Amino acid sequence: MTIRWYPGHMSKALEQISELVRKIDLIIEVLDARLPYSSSNHLLEQVRRNKPCIKVLNKNDIADPAATRAWVQHFQKNSGVRALPLVAKNIPEVKSLVKLCKQLVPHRGNPGYPIRTMVVGIPNVGKSTLINTLAGKSIAKVGDRPAVTMRPQQIPLNNGILIFDTPGLLWPAMDDQGGAYRLAASGAIGANALDYTNVGVFAAAYMMRRYPELLKERYKLAELPETPYEVVEAVGRCLGCIMSGGVVDVHRAAETFLRELRAGKAGRISFEEPGTPEDVEAELLRF
Ligand code: GDP
């Protein structure tokens, strides 16, 4: 399986971002807190021109808090980078983002002299939701499928921030096969791109390694079955995904299982392994 992003679109998007970076004071990069590595685009660093960057680790409500803490520390080792976990709809948390912007760009930050920023990120990480909360009203189109963000080019907010919209979204880093599966399991890329059953089995294998107790608890399993496929079957039995004749409908079980994981029904989980950001980077950069 390969997902194709058109090289022409990619270089255009990067070129546009690189141009905009000249005009702004600060970059707000939105990442999915459940998979900060796979939901980032590492080329952004190349066009950052040493401008301060806030990495918003969004969807913190459904991410594993320990993994998120480790990523925050990891990102903040880079000079000029701050990391802030939040929930894009949470007004007080988004206010703390505004405060951080003002700390990083202390010489600007009032309506006559706003902090010029742009919100970048791959589809579905929550950019529109964040912009709507920042603006205090609905200006950015929000959808639950990837790639539906459509916004005007400049958004003045009354809190001393001016958002330059990026016409080109970033595309995710899928340096390895696992990257695509992690993104699909989290819902960051369209489910149609990969077979549901395969992604479900991938997610089951991951959950068996990383969060076996959550799996047992949610799906009432005294012991975990031996294989990930059997886990999906067991989940299907628990959730009533049964076809006539009492056979588990594995495709539907995988789909329901993924929907549950993405909604945080089995608990707060992150989708990258092994445990530490350094390990994740070392592991994934090998590809
Ligand atoms: P964009 O494509 O980056 O603009 O992403 P959207 O703002 O359209 O959000 C994508 C999906 O993620 C939508 O279904 C949102 O409701 C959901 N979402 C956004 N922020 C959060 C968050 O902090 N927590 C959770 N659980 N879901 C979120």
mmCIF file of C-alpha atoms and ligand atoms in Angstrom:
data_model
loop_
_atom_site.group_PDB
_atom_site.id
_atom_site.type_symbol
_atom_site.label_atom_id
_atom_site.label_comp_id
_atom_site.label_asym_id
_atom_site.label_seq_id
_atom_site.Cartn_x
_atom_site.Cartn_y
_atom_site.Cartn_z
ATOM 1 C CA MET A 1 0.000 0.000 0.000
ATOM 2 C CA THR A 2 1.287 3.468 -0.818
ATOM 3 C CA ILE A 3 -0.455 6.779 -0.480
ATOM 4 C CA ARG A 4 0.552 9.222 -3.168
ATOM 5 C CA TRP A 5 0.838 12.900 -2.487
ATOM 6 C CA TYR A 6 1.693 14.681 -5.701
ATOM 7 C CA PRO A 7 5.252 16.004 -5.618
ATOM 8 C CA GLY A 8 4.122 19.143 -7.498
ATOM 9 C CA HIS A 9 1.572 19.961 -4.807
ATOM 10 C CA MET A 10 4.079 19.277 -2.070
ATOM 11 C CA SER A 11 6.778 21.556 -3.386
ATOM 12 C CA LYS A 12 4.196 24.281 -4.084
ATOM 13 C CA ALA A 13 2.829 24.047 -0.540
ATOM 14 C CA LEU A 14 6.302 24.173 0.928
ATOM 15 C CA GLU A 15 7.246 27.108 -1.290
ATOM 16 C CA GLN A 16 4.134 29.029 -0.184
ATOM 17 C CA ILE A 17 4.841 28.326 3.452
ATOM 18 C CA SER A 18 8.463 29.324 3.012
ATOM 19 C CA GLU A 19 7.346 32.651 1.463
ATOM 20 C CA LEU A 20 4.850 33.297 4.256
ATOM 21 C CA VAL A 21 7.398 32.510 6.956
ATOM 22 C CA ARG A 22 9.287 35.669 5.920
ATOM 23 C CA LYS A 23 6.261 37.809 6.807
ATOM 24 C CA ILE A 24 5.318 36.297 10.123
ATOM 25 C CA ASP A 25 6.546 36.439 13.697
ATOM 26 C CA LEU A 26 5.611 32.960 14.869
ATOM 27 C CA ILE A 27 4.568 29.558 13.531
ATOM 28 C CA ILE A 28 1.811 27.534 15.182
ATOM 29 C CA GLU A 29 2.243 23.939 14.103
ATOM 30 C CA VAL A 30 -0.673 21.708 15.026
ATOM 31 C CA LEU A 31 0.165 18.068 15.694
ATOM 32 C CA ASP A 32 -1.966 15.175 16.845
ATOM 33 C CA ALA A 33 -0.838 14.499 20.427
ATOM 34 C CA ARG A 34 -1.432 10.782 19.887
ATOM 35 C CA LEU A 35 1.261 10.640 17.203
ATOM 36 C CA PRO A 36 3.416 13.748 17.236
ATOM 37 C CA TYR A 37 6.090 12.271 15.006
ATOM 38 C CA SER A 38 3.887 10.794 12.286
ATOM 39 C CA SER A 39 1.565 13.812 12.214
ATOM 40 C CA SER A 40 4.383 16.272 11.657
ATOM 41 C CA ASN A 41 6.098 17.255 8.480
ATOM 42 C CA HIS A 42 9.802 17.380 9.009
ATOM 43 C CA LEU A 43 10.399 19.692 6.053
ATOM 44 C CA LEU A 44 8.818 22.511 8.054
ATOM 45 C CA GLU A 45 12.049 22.762 10.025
ATOM 46 C CA GLN A 46 13.868 23.535 6.786
ATOM 47 C CA VAL A 47 11.711 26.561 5.997
ATOM 48 C CA ARG A 48 11.304 27.846 9.550
ATOM 49 C CA ARG A 49 14.040 30.484 9.229
ATOM 50 C CA ASN A 50 14.593 30.301 12.985
ATOM 51 C CA LYS A 51 11.177 31.870 13.621
ATOM 52 C CA PRO A 52 9.731 30.843 16.987
ATOM 53 C CA CYS A 53 7.439 27.845 16.689
ATOM 54 C CA ILE A 54 4.732 26.572 19.009
ATOM 55 C CA LYS A 55 3.983 22.908 18.547
ATOM 56 C CA VAL A 56 0.391 22.461 19.640
ATOM 57 C CA LEU A 57 -0.179 18.858 20.683
ATOM 58 C CA ASN A 58 -3.892 18.790 19.998
ATOM 59 C CA LYS A 59 -6.427 16.127 20.969
ATOM 60 C CA ASN A 60 -4.742 15.862 24.333
ATOM 61 C CA ASP A 61 -8.054 14.627 25.773
ATOM 62 C CA ILE A 62 -7.595 11.267 24.053
ATOM 63 C CA ALA A 63 -3.788 10.931 24.072
ATOM 64 C CA ASP A 64 -1.706 9.011 26.592
ATOM 65 C CA PRO A 65 -0.621 11.670 29.135
ATOM 66 C CA ALA A 66 2.777 10.063 29.815
ATOM 67 C CA ALA A 67 3.668 9.935 26.116
ATOM 68 C CA THR A 68 2.536 13.541 25.663
ATOM 69 C CA ARG A 69 4.676 14.744 28.575
ATOM 70 C CA ALA A 70 7.713 13.057 27.043
ATOM 71 C CA TRP A 71 7.084 14.693 23.660
ATOM 72 C CA VAL A 72 6.714 18.136 25.221
ATOM 73 C CA GLN A 73 10.108 17.787 26.879
ATOM 74 C CA HIS A 74 11.630 16.427 23.711
ATOM 75 C CA PHE A 75 10.393 19.233 21.460
ATOM 76 C CA GLN A 76 11.429 21.932 23.880
ATOM 77 C CA LYS A 77 15.060 20.906 23.538
ATOM 78 C CA ASN A 78 15.076 22.721 20.197
ATOM 79 C CA SER A 79 15.821 26.377 20.460
ATOM 80 C CA GLY A 80 12.865 28.629 19.711
ATOM 81 C CA VAL A 81 10.402 25.744 19.978
ATOM 82 C CA ARG A 82 7.718 25.458 22.646
ATOM 83 C CA ALA A 83 5.228 22.617 22.921
ATOM 84 C CA LEU A 84 1.730 22.959 24.342
ATOM 85 C CA PRO A 85 -0.723 20.086 24.745
ATOM 86 C CA LEU A 86 -4.333 21.198 24.501
ATOM 87 C CA VAL A 87 -7.858 20.485 23.363
ATOM 88 C CA ALA A 88 -8.745 22.819 20.517
ATOM 89 C CA LYS A 89 -12.302 23.421 21.721
ATOM 90 C CA ASN A 90 -11.245 24.227 25.250
ATOM 91 C CA ILE A 91 -11.361 27.998 25.595
ATOM 92 C CA PRO A 92 -9.106 28.390 28.685
ATOM 93 C CA GLU A 93 -6.487 26.094 27.124
ATOM 94 C CA VAL A 94 -6.540 28.037 23.873
ATOM 95 C CA LYS A 95 -6.189 31.247 25.885
ATOM 96 C CA SER A 96 -2.974 29.831 27.285
ATOM 97 C CA LEU A 97 -1.796 29.440 23.688
ATOM 98 C CA VAL A 98 -2.461 33.156 23.103
ATOM 99 C CA LYS A 99 -0.498 33.912 26.258
ATOM 100 C CA LEU A 100 2.412 31.809 25.030
ATOM 101 C CA CYS A 101 2.358 33.609 21.651
ATOM 102 C CA LYS A 102 2.637 36.914 23.520
ATOM 103 C CA GLN A 103 5.529 35.592 25.607
ATOM 104 C CA LEU A 104 7.416 34.506 22.515
ATOM 105 C CA VAL A 105 6.782 37.740 20.609
ATOM 106 C CA PRO A 106 6.706 40.319 23.412
ATOM 107 C CA HIS A 107 7.207 43.338 21.127
ATOM 108 C CA ARG A 108 3.897 42.765 19.345
ATOM 109 C CA GLY A 109 0.457 41.542 20.376
ATOM 110 C CA ASN A 110 -2.144 44.286 20.239
ATOM 111 C CA PRO A 111 -4.761 44.918 17.538
ATOM 112 C CA GLY A 112 -2.746 47.774 15.932
ATOM 113 C CA TYR A 113 0.459 45.785 16.011
ATOM 114 C CA PRO A 114 -0.603 42.139 15.983
ATOM 115 C CA ILE A 115 1.497 39.030 16.239
ATOM 116 C CA ARG A 116 1.544 37.666 12.715
ATOM 117 C CA THR A 117 1.279 33.915 12.773
ATOM 118 C CA MET A 118 0.211 30.974 10.678
ATOM 119 C CA VAL A 119 -1.382 27.708 11.663
ATOM 120 C CA VAL A 120 0.086 24.778 9.783
ATOM 121 C CA GLY A 121 -0.363 21.055 9.962
ATOM 122 C CA ILE A 122 -1.458 17.969 8.133
ATOM 123 C CA PRO A 123 -5.185 17.423 7.527
ATOM 124 C CA ASN A 124 -7.436 16.452 10.402
ATOM 125 C CA VAL A 125 -5.164 17.445 13.295
ATOM 126 C CA GLY A 126 -7.631 20.157 14.367
ATOM 127 C CA LYS A 127 -6.406 23.370 12.705
ATOM 128 C CA SER A 128 -9.906 24.655 11.881
ATOM 129 C CA THR A 129 -11.204 23.814 15.326
ATOM 130 C CA LEU A 130 -8.290 25.683 16.890
ATOM 131 C CA ILE A 131 -8.726 28.730 14.640
ATOM 132 C CA ASN A 132 -12.451 28.838 15.451
ATOM 133 C CA THR A 133 -11.721 28.810 19.182
ATOM 134 C CA LEU A 134 -8.996 31.433 18.787
ATOM 135 C CA ALA A 135 -11.425 33.616 16.853
ATOM 136 C CA GLY A 136 -14.315 33.000 19.248
ATOM 137 C CA LYS A 137 -16.551 32.223 16.296
ATOM 138 C CA SER A 138 -16.849 29.818 13.442
ATOM 139 C CA ILE A 139 -14.717 31.003 10.549
ATOM 140 C CA ALA A 140 -12.797 27.930 9.603
ATOM 141 C CA LYS A 141 -14.600 25.018 8.087
ATOM 142 C CA VAL A 142 -14.406 21.974 10.318
ATOM 143 C CA GLY A 143 -14.988 18.458 9.123
ATOM 144 C CA ASP A 144 -14.338 15.011 10.388
ATOM 145 C CA ARG A 145 -12.693 13.818 7.194
ATOM 146 C CA PRO A 146 -9.186 14.764 6.085
ATOM 147 C CA ALA A 147 -8.642 17.704 3.756
ATOM 148 C CA VAL A 148 -11.788 19.768 4.195
ATOM 149 C CA THR A 149 -10.173 22.909 5.571
ATOM 150 C CA MET A 150 -11.084 26.000 3.538
ATOM 151 C CA ARG A 151 -10.480 29.419 4.983
ATOM 152 C CA PRO A 152 -9.873 33.012 4.020
ATOM 153 C CA GLN A 153 -6.262 34.092 3.704
ATOM 154 C CA GLN A 154 -5.915 36.462 6.641
ATOM 155 C CA ILE A 155 -7.826 36.244 9.868
ATOM 156 C CA PRO A 156 -7.486 39.159 12.302
ATOM 157 C CA LEU A 157 -8.413 38.074 15.823
ATOM 158 C CA ASN A 158 -9.320 40.624 18.450
ATOM 159 C CA ASN A 159 -6.751 39.243 20.882
ATOM 160 C CA GLY A 160 -3.759 40.812 19.160
ATOM 161 C CA ILE A 161 -3.141 37.926 16.784
ATOM 162 C CA LEU A 162 -3.319 37.909 13.003
ATOM 163 C CA ILE A 163 -3.448 34.521 11.344
ATOM 164 C CA PHE A 164 -2.074 34.161 7.856
ATOM 165 C CA ASP A 165 -3.665 31.130 6.404
ATOM 166 C CA THR A 166 -1.492 28.649 4.583
ATOM 167 C CA PRO A 167 -3.001 27.846 1.223
ATOM 168 C CA GLY A 168 -1.101 24.570 1.192
ATOM 169 C CA LEU A 169 -1.626 22.054 3.928
ATOM 170 C CA LEU A 170 1.260 19.938 5.013
ATOM 171 C CA TRP A 171 1.278 16.283 4.180
ATOM 172 C CA PRO A 172 2.203 13.722 6.778
ATOM 173 C CA ALA A 173 5.529 12.029 7.168
ATOM 174 C CA MET A 174 5.024 8.465 6.117
ATOM 175 C CA ASP A 175 8.650 7.486 6.160
ATOM 176 C CA ASP A 176 7.779 3.898 6.708
ATOM 177 C CA GLN A 177 4.871 1.560 6.179
ATOM 178 C CA GLY A 178 4.023 1.766 9.879
ATOM 179 C CA GLY A 179 3.606 5.547 9.557
ATOM 180 C CA ALA A 180 0.674 5.129 7.189
ATOM 181 C CA TYR A 181 -0.883 2.518 9.450
ATOM 182 C CA ARG A 182 -0.449 4.656 12.557
ATOM 183 C CA LEU A 183 -2.041 7.603 10.776
ATOM 184 C CA ALA A 184 -4.891 5.443 9.539
ATOM 185 C CA ALA A 185 -5.459 3.884 12.961
ATOM 186 C CA SER A 186 -5.710 7.348 14.524
ATOM 187 C CA GLY A 187 -8.048 8.551 11.766
ATOM 188 C CA ALA A 188 -5.573 11.140 10.469
ATOM 189 C CA ILE A 189 -5.705 9.754 6.964
ATOM 190 C CA GLY A 190 -8.774 8.508 5.184
ATOM 191 C CA ALA A 191 -9.824 5.013 6.025
ATOM 192 C CA ASN A 192 -10.412 4.175 2.383
ATOM 193 C CA ALA A 193 -6.722 4.442 1.668
ATOM 194 C CA LEU A 194 -6.008 1.270 3.569
ATOM 195 C CA ASP A 195 -8.073 -1.796 4.144
ATOM 196 C CA TYR A 196 -10.047 -1.533 7.377
ATOM 197 C CA THR A 197 -9.323 -5.099 8.402
ATOM 198 C CA ASN A 198 -5.577 -4.611 7.938
ATOM 199 C CA VAL A 199 -5.592 -1.391 9.931
ATOM 200 C CA GLY A 200 -7.727 -3.016 12.624
ATOM 201 C CA VAL A 201 -5.305 -5.952 12.905
ATOM 202 C CA PHE A 202 -2.383 -3.499 13.011
ATOM 203 C CA ALA A 203 -4.114 -1.558 15.800
ATOM 204 C CA ALA A 204 -4.871 -4.794 17.677
ATOM 205 C CA ALA A 205 -1.213 -5.845 17.520
ATOM 206 C CA TYR A 206 -0.204 -2.412 18.763
ATOM 207 C CA MET A 207 -2.731 -2.440 21.603
ATOM 208 C CA MET A 208 -1.602 -5.943 22.634
ATOM 209 C CA ARG A 209 1.954 -4.692 23.020
ATOM 210 C CA ARG A 210 1.356 -1.261 24.444
ATOM 211 C CA TYR A 211 -2.020 -1.208 26.220
ATOM 212 C CA PRO A 212 -3.018 -4.860 26.935
ATOM 213 C CA GLU A 213 -4.867 -3.944 30.128
ATOM 214 C CA LEU A 214 -7.052 -1.363 28.383
ATOM 215 C CA LEU A 215 -7.874 -3.939 25.740
ATOM 216 C CA LYS A 216 -8.876 -6.559 28.302
ATOM 217 C CA GLU A 217 -10.940 -4.136 30.299
ATOM 218 C CA ARG A 218 -12.870 -2.583 27.419
ATOM 219 C CA TYR A 219 -13.638 -5.855 25.654
ATOM 220 C CA LYS A 220 -14.103 -7.997 28.753
ATOM 221 C CA LEU A 221 -11.283 -10.400 27.934
ATOM 222 C CA ALA A 222 -9.965 -12.467 30.838
ATOM 223 C CA GLU A 223 -6.891 -13.313 28.748
ATOM 224 C CA LEU A 224 -5.702 -11.860 25.478
ATOM 225 C CA PRO A 225 -5.949 -14.181 22.473
ATOM 226 C CA GLU A 226 -2.656 -15.135 20.858
ATOM 227 C CA THR A 227 -2.887 -13.254 17.592
ATOM 228 C CA PRO A 228 -4.048 -9.731 16.683
ATOM 229 C CA TYR A 229 -6.561 -11.174 14.233
ATOM 230 C CA GLU A 230 -8.122 -13.154 17.072
ATOM 231 C CA VAL A 231 -8.241 -9.971 19.134
ATOM 232 C CA VAL A 232 -10.272 -8.290 16.387
ATOM 233 C CA GLU A 233 -12.575 -11.327 16.358
ATOM 234 C CA ALA A 234 -12.934 -11.155 20.140
ATOM 235 C CA VAL A 235 -13.708 -7.440 19.933
ATOM 236 C CA GLY A 236 -16.312 -8.249 17.273
ATOM 237 C CA ARG A 237 -17.948 -10.808 19.552
ATOM 238 C CA CYS A 238 -18.000 -8.346 22.423
ATOM 239 C CA LEU A 239 -19.518 -5.594 20.266
ATOM 240 C CA GLY A 240 -22.020 -7.847 18.534
ATOM 241 C CA CYS A 241 -20.513 -7.738 15.039
ATOM 242 C CA ILE A 242 -21.883 -11.153 14.188
ATOM 243 C CA MET A 243 -23.081 -12.462 10.846
ATOM 244 C CA SER A 244 -25.712 -15.124 10.328
ATOM 245 C CA GLY A 245 -24.431 -18.454 11.543
ATOM 246 C CA GLY A 246 -22.710 -16.832 14.491
ATOM 247 C CA VAL A 247 -19.529 -15.949 12.588
ATOM 248 C CA VAL A 248 -17.783 -12.695 13.491
ATOM 249 C CA ASP A 249 -17.958 -10.033 10.768
ATOM 250 C CA VAL A 250 -14.259 -9.177 10.932
ATOM 251 C CA HIS A 251 -14.452 -6.178 8.624
ATOM 252 C CA ARG A 252 -17.207 -4.585 10.692
ATOM 253 C CA ALA A 253 -15.416 -5.555 13.912
ATOM 254 C CA ALA A 254 -12.223 -3.844 12.695
ATOM 255 C CA GLU A 255 -14.152 -0.736 11.682
ATOM 256 C CA THR A 256 -15.967 -0.514 15.016
ATOM 257 C CA PHE A 257 -12.771 -1.240 16.940
ATOM 258 C CA LEU A 258 -10.967 1.611 15.142
ATOM 259 C CA ARG A 259 -13.883 3.981 15.724
ATOM 260 C CA GLU A 260 -13.716 3.167 19.421
ATOM 261 C CA LEU A 261 -9.950 3.648 19.654
ATOM 262 C CA ARG A 262 -10.120 6.986 17.799
ATOM 263 C CA ALA A 263 -12.831 8.251 20.109
ATOM 264 C CA GLY A 264 -10.795 7.278 23.170
ATOM 265 C CA LYS A 265 -13.423 4.692 24.249
ATOM 266 C CA ALA A 266 -10.746 2.221 25.335
ATOM 267 C CA GLY A 267 -8.874 4.940 27.226
ATOM 268 C CA ARG A 268 -6.302 7.595 26.411
ATOM 269 C CA ILE A 269 -3.859 6.089 23.971
ATOM 270 C CA SER A 270 -1.001 7.270 21.819
ATOM 271 C CA PHE A 271 -0.216 5.599 18.543
ATOM 272 C CA GLU A 272 3.552 5.712 18.421
ATOM 273 C CA GLU A 273 6.027 3.306 19.919
ATOM 274 C CA PRO A 274 8.386 2.496 21.477
ATOM 275 C CA GLY A 275 7.985 4.625 24.545
ATOM 276 C CA THR A 276 10.275 7.607 24.284
ATOM 277 C CA PRO A 277 10.346 10.267 21.562
ATOM 278 C CA GLU A 278 14.047 9.583 21.028
ATOM 279 C CA ASP A 279 13.299 5.910 20.428
ATOM 280 C CA VAL A 280 10.430 6.740 18.102
ATOM 281 C CA GLU A 281 12.610 9.039 16.052
ATOM 282 C CA ALA A 282 15.521 6.640 15.978
ATOM 283 C CA GLU A 283 13.235 3.762 15.062
ATOM 284 C CA LEU A 284 11.338 5.612 12.377
ATOM 285 C CA LEU A 285 14.246 7.476 10.860
ATOM 286 C CA ARG A 286 15.850 4.168 10.004
ATOM 287 C CA PHE A 287 13.452 3.780 7.080
HETATM 288 P P1 GDP B 1 -8.152 20.268 10.258
HETATM 289 O O1 GDP B 1 -8.346 19.403 9.038
HETATM 290 O O2 GDP B 1 -6.733 20.221 10.717
HETATM 291 O O3 GDP B 1 -8.665 21.662 10.085
HETATM 292 O O4 GDP B 1 -8.975 19.544 11.451
HETATM 293 P P2 GDP B 1 -10.428 19.872 12.038
HETATM 294 O O5 GDP B 1 -10.407 21.104 12.866
HETATM 295 O O6 GDP B 1 -11.410 19.792 10.914
HETATM 296 O O7 GDP B 1 -10.638 18.633 13.051
HETATM 297 C C1 GDP B 1 -10.637 17.280 12.598
HETATM 298 C C2 GDP B 1 -11.448 16.412 13.550
HETATM 299 O O8 GDP B 1 -10.797 16.354 14.819
HETATM 300 C C3 GDP B 1 -12.871 16.947 13.821
HETATM 301 O O9 GDP B 1 -13.732 15.829 13.912
HETATM 302 C C4 GDP B 1 -12.732 17.626 15.176
HETATM 303 O O10 GDP B 1 -13.938 17.640 15.899
HETATM 304 C C5 GDP B 1 -11.709 16.735 15.858
HETATM 305 N N1 GDP B 1 -10.945 17.474 16.880
HETATM 306 C C6 GDP B 1 -10.338 18.680 16.743
HETATM 307 N N2 GDP B 1 -9.725 19.030 17.889
HETATM 308 C C7 GDP B 1 -9.936 18.023 18.773
HETATM 309 C C8 GDP B 1 -9.522 17.790 20.146
HETATM 310 O O11 GDP B 1 -8.822 18.580 20.796
HETATM 311 N N3 GDP B 1 -9.925 16.609 20.702
HETATM 312 C C9 GDP B 1 -10.673 15.690 20.026
HETATM 313 N N4 GDP B 1 -11.012 14.569 20.670
HETATM 314 N N5 GDP B 1 -11.082 15.874 18.746
HETATM 315 C C10 GDP B 1 -10.714 17.029 18.134
#
